[in-house]
Coordinates of C-alpha atoms and ligand atoms in Angstrom, one line a residue:
M1 CA -23.3 6.5 23.2
R2 CA -21.8 7.6 19.9
K3 CA -21.4 11.2 21.1
A4 CA -19.8 10.0 24.3
L5 CA -17.3 7.9 22.3
L6 CA -16.5 10.9 20.1
L7 CA -16.0 13.2 23.0
T8 CA -13.6 10.7 24.6
S9 CA -11.8 10.4 21.3
V10 CA -11.2 14.2 21.1
L11 CA -10.0 14.2 24.7
L12 CA -7.7 11.3 24.1
L13 CA -6.3 12.9 21.0
S14 CA -5.5 16.2 22.7
I15 CA -3.7 14.3 25.4
L16 CA -1.9 12.4 22.6
L17 CA -0.8 15.6 21.1
S18 CA 0.4 17.2 24.3
A19 CA 2.3 14.0 25.0
C20 CA 4.0 14.4 21.6
G21 CA 5.1 17.9 22.6
D22 CA 6.5 16.7 25.9
S23 CA 8.4 13.7 24.7
G24 CA 10.8 16.0 22.8
D25 CA 13.8 14.1 21.5
S26 CA 13.8 11.4 24.0
A27 CA 13.8 7.8 22.6
G28 CA 10.3 7.2 24.0
G29 CA 10.1 4.5 26.6
D30 CA 8.9 5.7 30.0
T31 CA 9.4 9.4 29.7
G32 CA 6.3 11.0 28.1
E33 CA 2.7 10.3 29.2
T34 CA 0.8 7.5 27.6
P35 CA -1.8 9.2 25.3
F36 CA -4.5 6.5 25.5
E37 CA -5.0 3.1 26.8
P38 CA -2.3 1.0 25.1
I39 CA -3.9 -1.1 22.3
T40 CA -3.3 -4.8 23.1
Y41 CA -4.2 -8.2 21.6
A42 CA -4.3 -11.3 23.8
A43 CA -1.7 -13.9 22.9
R44 CA -3.9 -16.6 21.5
F45 CA -1.4 -19.2 20.3
K46 CA 2.3 -19.8 19.7
A47 CA 4.0 -18.7 16.5
S48 CA 5.3 -22.3 16.2
Q49 CA 1.7 -23.5 15.6
F50 CA 2.1 -22.1 12.1
T51 CA 4.1 -23.9 9.4
E52 CA 7.1 -22.0 8.0
A53 CA 6.7 -20.7 4.5
S54 CA 9.8 -22.5 3.2
I55 CA 8.0 -25.8 4.1
C56 CA 5.0 -24.9 2.0
G57 CA 7.4 -23.9 -0.7
G58 CA 8.6 -27.5 -0.8
C59 CA 5.6 -28.4 -2.9
H60 CA 4.1 -25.0 -3.8
T61 CA 7.4 -24.1 -5.5
D62 CA 6.2 -21.3 -7.9
I63 CA 3.8 -19.8 -5.4
Y64 CA 6.6 -19.6 -2.8
E65 CA 9.0 -18.0 -5.2
Q66 CA 6.4 -15.4 -6.1
W67 CA 5.6 -14.5 -2.5
Q68 CA 9.3 -14.3 -1.5
G69 CA 10.5 -10.7 -1.8
S70 CA 6.9 -9.4 -2.1
M71 CA 5.8 -6.7 0.3
H72 CA 3.7 -9.3 2.2
N73 CA 6.8 -11.2 2.9
N74 CA 8.6 -8.0 3.9
A75 CA 5.8 -6.4 5.8
M76 CA 7.5 -6.6 9.1
E77 CA 11.1 -6.1 8.2
D78 CA 10.4 -3.3 5.7
K79 CA 12.7 -0.4 6.7
L80 CA 10.2 2.3 5.9
Y81 CA 7.5 0.5 8.0
Q82 CA 10.0 0.1 10.8
G83 CA 11.0 3.8 10.6
L84 CA 7.4 5.1 10.7
H85 CA 6.5 2.6 13.4
A86 CA 9.4 3.8 15.6
L87 CA 8.1 7.4 15.3
A88 CA 4.5 6.4 16.0
S89 CA 5.7 4.5 19.0
K90 CA 7.8 7.3 20.3
E91 CA 5.0 9.9 19.9
T92 CA 2.4 7.7 21.6
N93 CA 4.7 6.3 24.2
G94 CA 4.2 2.8 22.8
A95 CA 0.4 2.9 23.1
I96 CA -0.1 2.4 19.4
D97 CA 2.6 -0.3 18.8
A98 CA 0.4 -3.4 18.7
F99 CA -2.1 -1.7 16.4
C100 CA 0.6 -1.1 13.8
T101 CA 2.1 -4.6 14.1
V102 CA -1.2 -6.6 13.9
C103 CA -1.4 -6.2 10.1
H104 CA 2.4 -6.1 9.4
T105 CA 3.1 -9.2 11.4
P106 CA -0.2 -10.9 12.4
I107 CA 1.5 -14.0 13.7
G108 CA 4.0 -11.9 15.7
T109 CA 1.3 -9.9 17.3
L110 CA -1.2 -12.6 18.1
S111 CA 1.5 -14.8 19.6
G112 CA 2.8 -12.0 21.8
E113 CA 6.3 -12.1 20.2
V114 CA 5.9 -8.4 19.1
P115 CA 5.8 -5.6 19.9
P116 CA 8.6 -4.6 20.3
L117 CA 9.9 -5.2 16.8
E118 CA 13.4 -6.2 18.0
G119 CA 14.4 -9.0 20.2
P120 CA 16.1 -12.4 20.2
D121 CA 12.8 -14.4 20.6
I122 CA 11.1 -13.3 17.4
S123 CA 10.5 -16.4 15.2
D124 CA 10.9 -16.6 11.5
N125 CA 7.1 -17.0 11.2
S126 CA 6.7 -13.5 12.7
R127 CA 9.5 -12.0 10.7
D128 CA 7.9 -13.4 7.5
G129 CA 5.2 -10.7 7.8
V130 CA 2.0 -11.8 6.1
Q131 CA 2.9 -15.4 5.3
C132 CA 1.3 -18.5 3.7
D133 CA 0.0 -20.4 6.7
F134 CA -1.5 -17.2 8.2
C135 CA -3.5 -16.4 5.1
H136 CA -4.5 -20.0 4.5
T137 CA -5.8 -20.6 8.0
V138 CA -8.0 -17.5 8.1
S139 CA -11.3 -18.9 8.9
G140 CA -13.6 -15.9 8.7
S141 CA -13.9 -12.2 9.3
T142 CA -15.7 -9.9 11.6
G143 CA -16.0 -7.2 8.9
I144 CA -13.7 -4.9 7.0
G145 CA -10.6 -3.1 8.1
N146 CA -8.4 -2.9 11.2
A147 CA -7.3 -6.6 11.1
S148 CA -10.8 -8.0 11.3
F149 CA -9.7 -11.5 10.6
E150 CA -10.6 -14.7 12.5
F151 CA -8.2 -17.6 12.2
D152 CA -7.5 -21.1 13.3
P153 CA -3.9 -22.3 13.0
S154 CA -4.8 -25.8 12.0
D155 CA -3.9 -28.5 9.6
T156 CA -6.7 -27.5 7.2
K157 CA -5.6 -25.0 4.5
K158 CA -8.4 -23.0 3.1
G159 CA -8.4 -21.9 -0.6
P160 CA -10.2 -21.5 -3.8
F161 CA -10.6 -25.3 -4.8
D162 CA -13.3 -27.6 -3.6
D163 CA -11.5 -30.7 -4.9
A164 CA -7.9 -30.3 -3.8
I165 CA -6.1 -33.3 -2.3
S166 CA -2.8 -32.8 -0.5
P167 CA -0.5 -35.4 1.1
F168 CA 0.6 -32.8 3.7
H169 CA -2.5 -31.1 4.9
K170 CA -6.3 -31.1 4.7
T171 CA -7.9 -28.7 2.3
Q172 CA -11.2 -26.7 2.4
Y173 CA -13.0 -24.5 0.0
S174 CA -13.3 -20.9 1.3
E175 CA -15.4 -18.4 -0.6
L176 CA -13.9 -15.5 1.5
H177 CA -10.5 -16.2 -0.1
T178 CA -11.9 -15.6 -3.6
K179 CA -13.3 -12.1 -2.7
S180 CA -12.0 -8.6 -2.1
E181 CA -13.4 -8.8 1.4
F182 CA -10.5 -11.1 2.3
C183 CA -8.0 -8.3 1.4
G184 CA -10.3 -5.7 2.9
M185 CA -9.6 -7.0 6.4
C186 CA -6.2 -5.3 6.2
H187 CA -6.5 -3.0 3.3
D188 CA -8.8 -0.5 5.1
V189 CA -7.1 1.2 8.1
N190 CA -9.1 3.4 10.4
H191 CA -7.7 5.5 13.2
P192 CA -8.0 3.3 16.3
I193 CA -9.3 6.1 18.5
N194 CA -11.3 8.4 16.3
G195 CA -12.1 6.2 13.3
V196 CA -10.8 8.5 10.6
A197 CA -10.2 6.5 7.3
L198 CA -6.4 6.4 7.0
E199 CA -6.2 3.9 4.2
A200 CA -9.3 3.0 2.3
T201 CA -8.3 0.8 -0.7
Y202 CA -11.1 -1.7 -0.1
T203 CA -13.8 1.0 0.3
E204 CA -12.5 2.8 -2.8
W205 CA -12.8 -0.5 -4.7
K206 CA -16.3 -1.2 -3.2
N207 CA -17.6 2.1 -4.5
S208 CA -16.0 1.7 -8.0
P209 CA -17.3 0.3 -11.3
Y210 CA -14.9 -2.7 -10.7
A211 CA -16.9 -3.9 -7.7
E212 CA -20.1 -3.5 -9.8
Q213 CA -18.6 -5.7 -12.5
G214 CA -17.5 -8.3 -10.0
I215 CA -13.7 -7.7 -10.6
Q216 CA -12.0 -8.5 -7.3
C217 CA -8.6 -7.4 -6.0
Q218 CA -7.3 -11.0 -6.8
D219 CA -8.2 -10.5 -10.5
C220 CA -5.5 -7.8 -10.8
H221 CA -3.1 -8.5 -7.9
M222 CA -3.0 -12.3 -8.1
T223 CA -2.8 -12.7 -11.9
P224 CA 0.5 -12.6 -13.9
G225 CA 0.4 -9.2 -15.7
P226 CA -0.3 -5.8 -14.4
L227 CA -4.0 -5.8 -15.1
V228 CA -6.7 -8.5 -15.2
E229 CA -5.0 -11.3 -17.0
K230 CA -6.9 -14.6 -16.9
P231 CA -6.8 -17.5 -17.3
N232 CA -3.3 -18.6 -16.1
P233 CA -3.3 -22.4 -16.5
G234 CA -0.8 -24.4 -14.5
K235 CA -0.2 -26.4 -11.3
A236 CA -0.7 -25.2 -7.8
A237 CA 1.7 -27.8 -6.4
T238 CA 4.5 -29.8 -8.1
M239 CA 2.5 -33.1 -7.7
G240 CA -0.9 -31.5 -8.2
P241 CA -3.1 -31.7 -11.2
E242 CA -3.0 -29.3 -14.2
R243 CA -5.7 -26.7 -13.6
P244 CA -7.3 -24.1 -15.9
H245 CA -6.4 -21.2 -13.6
I246 CA -3.8 -20.7 -10.8
W247 CA -3.7 -17.5 -8.7
T248 CA -0.2 -15.9 -8.6
H249 CA 1.2 -14.6 -5.3
N250 CA 3.4 -11.7 -6.3
F251 CA 1.0 -9.1 -4.8
V252 CA 2.5 -6.4 -6.9
G253 CA 1.7 -2.8 -6.0
G254 CA 3.7 0.3 -6.5
N255 CA 6.8 -0.5 -4.4
A256 CA 9.8 -0.3 -6.7
T257 CA 12.2 0.5 -3.8
E258 CA 14.9 -1.8 -2.5
M259 CA 12.4 -3.0 0.1
A260 CA 11.0 -5.3 -2.6
D261 CA 13.3 -7.7 -4.4
E262 CA 14.5 -6.9 -7.9
N263 CA 11.8 -9.0 -9.6
H264 CA 9.1 -7.2 -7.6
Q265 CA 10.6 -3.8 -8.3
N266 CA 10.4 -4.5 -12.1
M267 CA 6.8 -5.8 -11.8
A268 CA 5.8 -2.7 -9.7
E269 CA 7.2 -0.4 -12.4
E270 CA 5.3 -2.3 -15.1
Q271 CA 2.1 -2.1 -13.0
L272 CA 2.5 1.7 -12.4
K273 CA 3.0 2.2 -16.1
A274 CA -0.2 0.4 -16.9
A275 CA -2.3 2.4 -14.3
A276 CA -2.7 5.8 -16.0
A277 CA -3.3 7.6 -19.3
L278 CA -2.2 11.1 -19.9
S279 CA -3.2 13.8 -22.4
I280 CA -2.5 17.4 -23.0
A281 CA -5.5 19.4 -24.2
A282 CA -6.5 22.8 -25.6
P283 CA -3.3 24.8 -25.8
S284 CA -3.9 28.4 -26.5
G285 CA -1.9 31.6 -26.6
A286 CA 1.3 30.0 -27.8
A287 CA 3.1 33.2 -29.1
P288 CA 6.4 34.8 -28.1
G289 CA 5.9 37.0 -25.0
G290 CA 2.3 35.6 -24.7
T291 CA 0.4 33.8 -22.0
M292 CA 0.0 30.2 -22.9
Q293 CA -2.7 28.0 -21.4
F294 CA -3.3 24.3 -21.6
Q295 CA -4.6 21.4 -19.5
V296 CA -3.2 18.1 -18.6
D297 CA -5.7 15.2 -18.0
I298 CA -4.8 12.2 -15.9
N299 CA -7.0 9.2 -16.4
N300 CA -7.0 6.3 -13.9
K301 CA -7.5 3.5 -16.5
G302 CA -5.9 0.6 -14.7
A303 CA -6.3 0.7 -10.9
G304 CA -9.4 -0.7 -9.2
H305 CA -9.2 2.0 -6.6
Y306 CA -8.0 5.6 -6.4
L307 CA -4.7 6.4 -7.9
P308 CA -2.6 6.3 -5.8
T309 CA -4.1 4.3 -3.0
G310 CA -3.1 2.8 0.4
L311 CA -0.7 5.0 2.4
T312 CA -1.6 8.0 0.3
E313 CA -0.4 10.6 2.9
V314 CA 3.1 9.2 2.2
R315 CA 2.9 8.2 -1.4
Q316 CA 3.4 10.9 -4.0
M317 CA 2.3 11.1 -7.6
W318 CA 2.8 14.3 -9.5
L319 CA 3.0 15.9 -12.9
E320 CA 6.4 17.1 -14.3
V321 CA 5.7 19.5 -17.2
A322 CA 8.3 21.1 -19.5
V323 CA 7.9 23.4 -22.5
T324 CA 10.8 23.8 -25.0
D325 CA 10.9 26.1 -28.0
A326 CA 11.9 25.3 -31.6
N327 CA 15.6 25.8 -30.8
G328 CA 15.4 23.2 -28.0
K329 CA 15.6 25.9 -25.3
Q330 CA 13.5 25.1 -22.2
V331 CA 11.1 28.0 -21.5
Y332 CA 9.2 26.3 -18.6
H333 CA 9.7 23.4 -16.2
S334 CA 7.8 22.3 -13.1
G335 CA 7.7 19.2 -11.0
G336 CA 11.4 18.4 -11.2
L337 CA 13.6 17.2 -8.4
D338 CA 16.0 19.5 -6.6
E339 CA 19.6 18.5 -5.8
T340 CA 18.5 16.8 -2.5
G341 CA 16.1 14.5 -4.5
N342 CA 12.9 16.3 -3.5
V343 CA 10.0 17.5 -5.7
D344 CA 9.9 21.2 -6.1
P345 CA 7.6 22.6 -3.5
D346 CA 5.1 24.3 -5.8
T347 CA 4.2 21.0 -7.5
V348 CA 0.6 19.7 -7.2
I349 CA 1.0 16.2 -5.6
Y350 CA -1.9 13.8 -5.8
Q351 CA -2.4 12.5 -2.3
T352 CA -4.3 12.7 0.9
I353 CA -3.5 15.2 3.6
F354 CA -4.8 14.9 7.1
E355 CA -5.7 17.6 9.6
D356 CA -4.4 17.3 13.2
E357 CA -6.1 18.4 16.4
E358 CA -4.8 21.9 16.1
G359 CA -6.0 22.3 12.5
N360 CA -2.6 21.9 10.9
A361 CA -1.8 19.7 8.0
T362 CA -0.1 16.5 8.8
H363 CA 1.0 13.4 7.0
L364 CA 1.4 11.3 10.2
P365 CA -1.6 9.0 10.3
W366 CA -1.9 8.7 14.1
E367 CA -2.2 12.6 14.4
A368 CA -5.2 12.6 12.0
V369 CA -8.6 13.9 13.2
K370 CA -10.0 14.4 9.7
V371 CA -9.1 14.3 6.0
L372 CA -8.1 17.9 5.0
S373 CA -7.7 17.3 1.3
D374 CA -7.8 14.5 -1.2
N375 CA -7.1 15.3 -4.9
R376 CA -6.4 11.7 -6.1
V377 CA -7.7 10.2 -9.4
P378 CA -10.8 8.0 -8.9
P379 CA -11.1 4.5 -10.5
M380 CA -12.0 5.0 -14.2
G381 CA -12.1 8.7 -13.5
T382 CA -10.1 11.7 -14.7
V383 CA -8.5 14.7 -13.0
S384 CA -7.5 17.8 -15.0
E385 CA -4.7 20.2 -14.1
P386 CA -4.7 23.7 -15.7
F387 CA -1.4 25.4 -16.6
T388 CA -0.8 29.1 -17.4
I389 CA 2.7 30.0 -18.5
T390 CA 4.2 33.4 -19.5
L391 CA 6.4 32.8 -22.5
P392 CA 9.7 34.7 -23.1
A393 CA 9.7 37.3 -25.9
D394 CA 12.3 35.3 -27.9
A395 CA 10.5 31.9 -27.7
A396 CA 10.8 30.3 -31.2
L397 CA 7.6 28.5 -32.4
P398 CA 6.5 25.8 -32.5
L399 CA 6.7 24.9 -28.8
T400 CA 6.8 21.3 -27.5
I401 CA 4.8 20.6 -24.3
T402 CA 5.8 17.5 -22.5
A403 CA 4.0 16.1 -19.4
K404 CA 5.1 13.1 -17.3
L405 CA 3.2 11.5 -14.5
N406 CA 5.7 10.4 -11.8
Y407 CA 5.3 8.1 -8.7
Q408 CA 7.4 7.8 -5.6
T409 CA 6.8 5.4 -2.7
A410 CA 7.7 8.2 -0.2
P411 CA 9.4 11.6 -0.4
Q412 CA 13.2 11.4 -0.2
S413 CA 13.2 13.9 2.7
M414 CA 10.9 11.6 4.7
V415 CA 13.0 8.5 4.1
D416 CA 16.2 10.5 5.0
E417 CA 14.6 11.8 8.2
L418 CA 13.1 8.5 9.4
L419 CA 16.0 6.3 8.5
G420 CA 19.1 8.4 9.0
D421 CA 22.2 6.3 8.0
E422 CA 19.9 3.5 6.8
A423 CA 18.1 5.8 4.3
F424 CA 17.9 4.5 0.7
D425 CA 17.3 6.3 -2.6
V426 CA 13.6 6.3 -3.5
P427 CA 13.3 5.8 -7.2
V428 CA 11.0 8.0 -9.3
I429 CA 8.9 5.9 -11.6
E430 CA 7.8 7.6 -14.8
M431 CA 4.3 6.2 -15.2
V432 CA 3.3 7.7 -18.5
I433 CA 4.4 10.6 -20.8
A434 CA 2.5 12.8 -23.2
E435 CA 3.8 15.3 -25.7
I436 CA 2.2 17.8 -28.2
S437 CA 3.3 20.8 -30.1
A438 CA 1.8 24.2 -29.9
G439 CA 1.9 27.4 -32.0
Ligands
HEC501 C1 3.9 -32.3 0.5 C2 3.5 -31.3 -0.4 C3 2.7 -30.1 0.2 C4 3.1 -29.2 1.2 C5 4.4 -29.3 2.0 C6 2.1 -28.2 1.3 N1 1.1 -28.4 0.4 FE1 -0.6 -27.3 0.0 N2 -1.2 -28.6 -1.4 C7 -0.5 -29.7 -1.9 C8 -1.2 -30.3 -3.0 C9 -0.7 -31.5 -3.8 C10 -2.4 -29.6 -3.1 C11 -3.5 -29.8 -4.1 C12 -3.2 -29.0 -5.4 C13 -4.4 -29.0 -6.4 O1 -5.3 -29.8 -6.2 O2 -4.2 -28.3 -7.4 C14 -2.3 -28.5 -2.1 C15 -3.3 -27.6 -2.0 C16 -3.2 -26.4 -1.2 C17 -4.2 -25.4 -1.1 C18 -5.5 -25.3 -1.9 C19 -6.6 -25.6 -0.9 C20 -8.0 -25.4 -1.6 O3 -8.9 -26.2 -1.2 O4 -8.2 -24.5 -2.4 C21 -3.7 -24.5 -0.2 C22 -4.4 -23.2 0.2 C23 -2.5 -24.9 0.3 N3 -2.2 -26.1 -0.3 C24 -1.7 -24.3 1.2 C25 -0.5 -24.8 1.7 C26 0.2 -24.2 2.8 C27 -0.1 -22.8 3.4 C28 1.3 -25.0 3.1 C29 2.3 -24.8 4.2 C30 1.7 -24.7 5.5 C31 1.2 -26.1 2.2 N4 0.1 -26.0 1.4 C32 2.1 -27.2 2.2 C33 0.7 -30.1 -1.4 C34 1.5 -29.6 -0.4
HEC502 C1 -2.2 -12.3 1.7 C2 -2.7 -13.7 1.9 C3 -2.0 -14.8 1.2 C4 -0.7 -15.2 1.3 C5 0.4 -14.5 2.1 C6 -0.5 -16.4 0.6 N1 -1.7 -16.7 0.0 FE1 -2.1 -18.4 -1.1 N2 -3.9 -17.6 -1.7 C7 -4.5 -16.5 -1.2 C8 -5.7 -16.3 -1.8 C9 -6.7 -15.1 -1.4 C10 -5.9 -17.3 -2.7 C11 -7.1 -17.5 -3.6 C12 -7.4 -16.4 -4.7 C13 -8.7 -16.5 -5.4 O1 -9.3 -17.6 -5.4 O2 -9.2 -15.5 -5.8 C14 -4.7 -18.1 -2.6 C15 -4.5 -19.3 -3.4 C16 -3.6 -20.3 -3.0 C17 -3.5 -21.6 -3.5 C18 -4.4 -22.3 -4.5 C19 -3.8 -22.3 -5.9 C20 -3.7 -21.0 -6.6 O3 -2.7 -20.3 -6.5 O4 -4.7 -20.7 -7.2 C21 -2.4 -22.2 -3.0 C22 -1.9 -23.6 -3.2 C23 -1.8 -21.2 -2.1 N3 -2.5 -20.1 -2.2 C24 -0.6 -21.5 -1.4 C25 0.1 -20.4 -0.8 C26 1.5 -20.5 -0.3 C27 2.3 -21.8 -0.4 C28 1.8 -19.3 0.2 C29 3.2 -18.9 0.7 C30 4.3 -19.1 -0.2 C31 0.7 -18.5 0.1 N4 -0.3 -19.1 -0.5 C32 0.6 -17.2 0.5 C33 -3.9 -15.7 -0.2 C34 -2.6 -15.8 0.3
HEC503 C1 -3.1 -9.8 7.2 C2 -3.2 -8.5 6.6 C3 -3.3 -8.5 5.0 C4 -4.1 -9.2 4.2 C5 -5.2 -10.2 4.6 C6 -3.8 -8.7 2.9 N1 -2.8 -7.8 2.9 FE1 -1.9 -6.9 1.3 N2 -0.6 -5.9 2.6 C7 -0.6 -6.0 3.9 C8 0.4 -5.2 4.5 C9 0.7 -5.0 5.9 C10 1.1 -4.6 3.4 C11 2.2 -3.6 3.4 C12 3.6 -4.2 3.5 C13 4.6 -3.1 3.4 O1 4.7 -2.4 2.4 O2 5.4 -3.0 4.4 C14 0.4 -5.1 2.2 C15 0.8 -4.8 0.9 C16 0.1 -5.2 -0.3 C17 0.3 -4.7 -1.6 C18 1.3 -3.6 -1.9 C19 2.6 -4.0 -2.5 C20 3.4 -2.8 -2.9 O3 4.1 -3.0 -3.9 O4 3.2 -1.7 -2.4 C21 -0.6 -5.3 -2.4 C22 -0.7 -5.1 -3.9 C23 -1.4 -6.1 -1.6 N3 -1.0 -6.0 -0.3 C24 -2.5 -6.8 -2.1 C25 -3.3 -7.6 -1.3 C26 -4.4 -8.4 -1.8 C27 -4.8 -8.5 -3.3 C28 -4.9 -9.1 -0.8 C29 -6.1 -10.1 -0.8 C30 -5.9 -11.2 -1.6 C31 -4.2 -8.7 0.4 N4 -3.2 -7.8 0.1 C32 -4.4 -9.2 1.7 C33 -1.5 -6.8 4.7 C34 -2.4 -7.6 4.2
HEC504 C1 -8.4 -3.3 -12.2 C2 -7.3 -3.8 -11.5 C3 -7.1 -3.6 -10.0 C4 -8.0 -3.9 -9.0 C5 -9.4 -4.6 -9.2 C6 -7.4 -3.6 -7.8 N1 -6.1 -3.1 -8.0 FE1 -4.8 -2.5 -6.6 N2 -3.6 -1.7 -8.0 C7 -3.8 -1.8 -9.4 C8 -2.8 -1.0 -10.1 C9 -2.7 -0.8 -11.6 C10 -1.9 -0.5 -9.1 C11 -0.7 0.5 -9.3 C12 -1.1 1.9 -9.2 C13 -1.4 2.4 -7.8 O1 -0.4 2.4 -7.0 O2 -2.5 2.7 -7.5 C14 -2.5 -0.9 -7.8 C15 -1.9 -0.6 -6.6 C16 -2.3 -1.2 -5.4 C17 -1.6 -1.1 -4.1 C18 -0.3 -0.3 -3.9 C19 -0.6 1.2 -3.7 C20 0.5 2.1 -3.4 O3 0.8 3.0 -4.1 O4 1.2 1.8 -2.4 C21 -2.3 -1.7 -3.2 C22 -2.0 -1.9 -1.7 C23 -3.4 -2.3 -3.9 N3 -3.4 -2.0 -5.2 C24 -4.4 -3.1 -3.2 C25 -5.6 -3.5 -3.8 C26 -6.7 -4.1 -3.1 C27 -6.7 -4.4 -1.6 C28 -7.7 -4.2 -4.0 C29 -9.1 -4.7 -3.8 C30 -9.9 -4.0 -2.7 C31 -7.2 -3.8 -5.3 N4 -5.9 -3.3 -5.1 C32 -7.9 -3.8 -6.5 C33 -4.8 -2.5 -10.0 C34 -5.9 -3.0 -9.3
HEC505 C1 -5.4 -2.7 9.3 C2 -4.1 -3.1 8.9 C3 -3.0 -2.1 9.1 C4 -2.6 -1.4 10.3 C5 -3.4 -1.4 11.6 C6 -1.4 -0.6 10.0 N1 -1.1 -0.9 8.7 FE1 0.6 -0.1 7.7 N2 0.0 -0.9 6.0 C7 -1.1 -1.7 5.8 C8 -1.3 -2.0 4.4 C9 -2.4 -2.9 3.8 C10 -0.3 -1.3 3.7 C11 -0.1 -1.3 2.2 C12 -0.7 0.0 1.6 C13 0.1 0.5 0.5 O1 1.0 -0.2 -0.1 O2 0.0 1.7 0.2 C14 0.5 -0.6 4.8 C15 1.6 0.1 4.5 C16 2.4 0.7 5.4 C17 3.6 1.5 5.1 C18 4.3 1.6 3.8 C19 5.4 0.7 3.7 C20 6.2 0.8 2.4 O3 7.2 0.1 2.2 O4 5.9 1.7 1.6 C21 4.0 2.0 6.3 C22 5.3 2.9 6.5 C23 3.1 1.6 7.3 N3 2.1 0.9 6.8 C24 3.2 2.0 8.7 C25 2.2 1.7 9.6 C26 2.2 2.2 11.0 C27 3.2 3.1 11.6 C28 1.0 1.8 11.6 C29 0.5 2.1 13.0 C30 0.3 3.5 13.2 C31 0.4 0.9 10.6 N4 1.1 0.9 9.4 C32 -0.8 0.2 10.9 C33 -2.0 -2.2 6.8 C34 -2.0 -1.8 8.1

């Protein structure tokens, strides 16, 4: 049974790849072949059965403000998402569309309003991406990953309290909402045909010391500061009681681009800066004309999963290293940006790279048949990078070695290619910097 499934997957994928080749530059639609049975979800309800977020915001003022401008709110209208979705759609002749939309706009997909992602009939509830009433009417889950949520768009809002009384809706305690398994329904993405792990944030967490210590996603991503910061006393609703701890709804990750609002951009920067520690170790051979060696250690001290995590075939984190001599002359530099805003190609980038059917490296998730490489930093773990540098004969001692750890949501070249005229500048966030002198 398993074997047969695998075989079909291989077959389907090779058809998928030949379809990509055929479709050329056409805008998709009905030209190329459909690579596999289109993935569909039965329309189970109307989007209007959910309450709009702005109405919840009438009483849950702070929570609404926090969620607005977050990547959950922007999950459908996010330009980078739309750009990659459009390419995936074109290359699979639309067969993968609903798979992509089911997490980025669950209401849109399960009401049949999307795909496609444009049209006059798409309601605000769908456009709001992952919104209040969707999350708070999730009634259970069938497991982890690939949108394994069960839901019941009803008047009963499920949450962490067993004693909440609201004039607007019924309330119900839900243990699921207090656990990482809730987030894991969407924050593990497996290839819909061959099952390759495309995003594995939940699984990374599950295998980490954080899971062992009972520290959930919510403890870092639904608390005020960048790391675990509890308690956060306050009110969950303007007319509600004062409580010892309220969960925030900023859902801050690493997105400091214009797709998040300014407040979220600043918080993402703060979160990235709290994620890692950097040190330069064991410099040797610091002499004019000599061969200098040293090592840079990156420690993932703050993320409850690999660093980076999520869409790691697209994200890039890398070291920028410079050596200057006593006269301030730069004698070595790597990991800088060129004039087009792209990282110099020899730089080691910490990310996942997939292999496609033909054995080539690819960063397009739907082409993946296996993980080719993954050099990211494990939770509470360290990755070391060795450097060997030939120094100029006139280098003046002592030397200063500076290392920076940088993060970018996506390579500039990818954003330019996917979005054309709509492309935006992808900020480079300096996560942490280390400096020592040698010689
Ligand atoms: C008229 C005001 C009002 C509106 C509108 C409102 N709520 Fe509430 N809600 C409350 C109050 C009051 C509480 C109780 C707060 C407490 O006990 O701390 C509450 C509690 C909750 C809880 C906690 C339930 C639990 O048992 O843990 C959730 C979840 C919730 N609301 C979600 C929503 C969602 C989603 C919407 C929009 C569909 C919404 N609320 C609209 C007033 C409102
Ligand atoms: C991605 C899913 C998700 C979205 C979107 C979301 N919530 Fe929540 N919310 C949660 C989870 C999970 C908890 C409980 C966290 C815990 O107990 O660990 C929670 C807690 C709450 C609570 C209980 C009080 C608190 O904050 O501790 C209220 C009220 C609430 N949410 C209202 C809202 C409203 C209003 C919106 C939209 C503006 C919203 N939520 C959007 C997942 C979500
Ligand atoms: C219904 C699916 C769904 C659920 C459930 C869900 N998320 Fe998300 N989450 C998404 C999607 C989709 C995105 C990506 C949006 C984008 O960048 O376009 C996202 C993005 C994020 C980000 C990244 C923001 C950034 O700056 O890059 C964080 C952090 C996050 N979610 C945390 C959580 C946590 C914590 C939970 C559980 C309490 C949770 N999510 C539950 C779908 C979900
Ligand atoms: C100990 C705190 C901690 C825990 C626990 C934790 N995270 Fe994170 N998370 C971070 C930090 C710090 C970052 C920023 C660095 C990075 O991007 O990895 C982050 C980043 C993210 C991002 C954005 C990644 C990117 O680069 O696009 C997502 C999505 C996310 N976390 C989801 C989750 C989910 C889902 C869980 C639970 C399964 C979880 N996190 C558990 C601290 C935590
Ligand atoms: C099982 C749920 C799920 C499915 C299915 C899914 N995604 Fe996502 N997607 C997510 C989550 C969760 C994140 C946030 C991870 C992170 O921040 O790194 C995300 C992030 C993204 C981002 C990054 C957005 C940004 O602003 O940085 C893009 C682009 C994206 N997804 C495209 C796609 C495409 C294209 C498909 C279909 C081939 C797809 N996704 C299918 C859950 C899903």
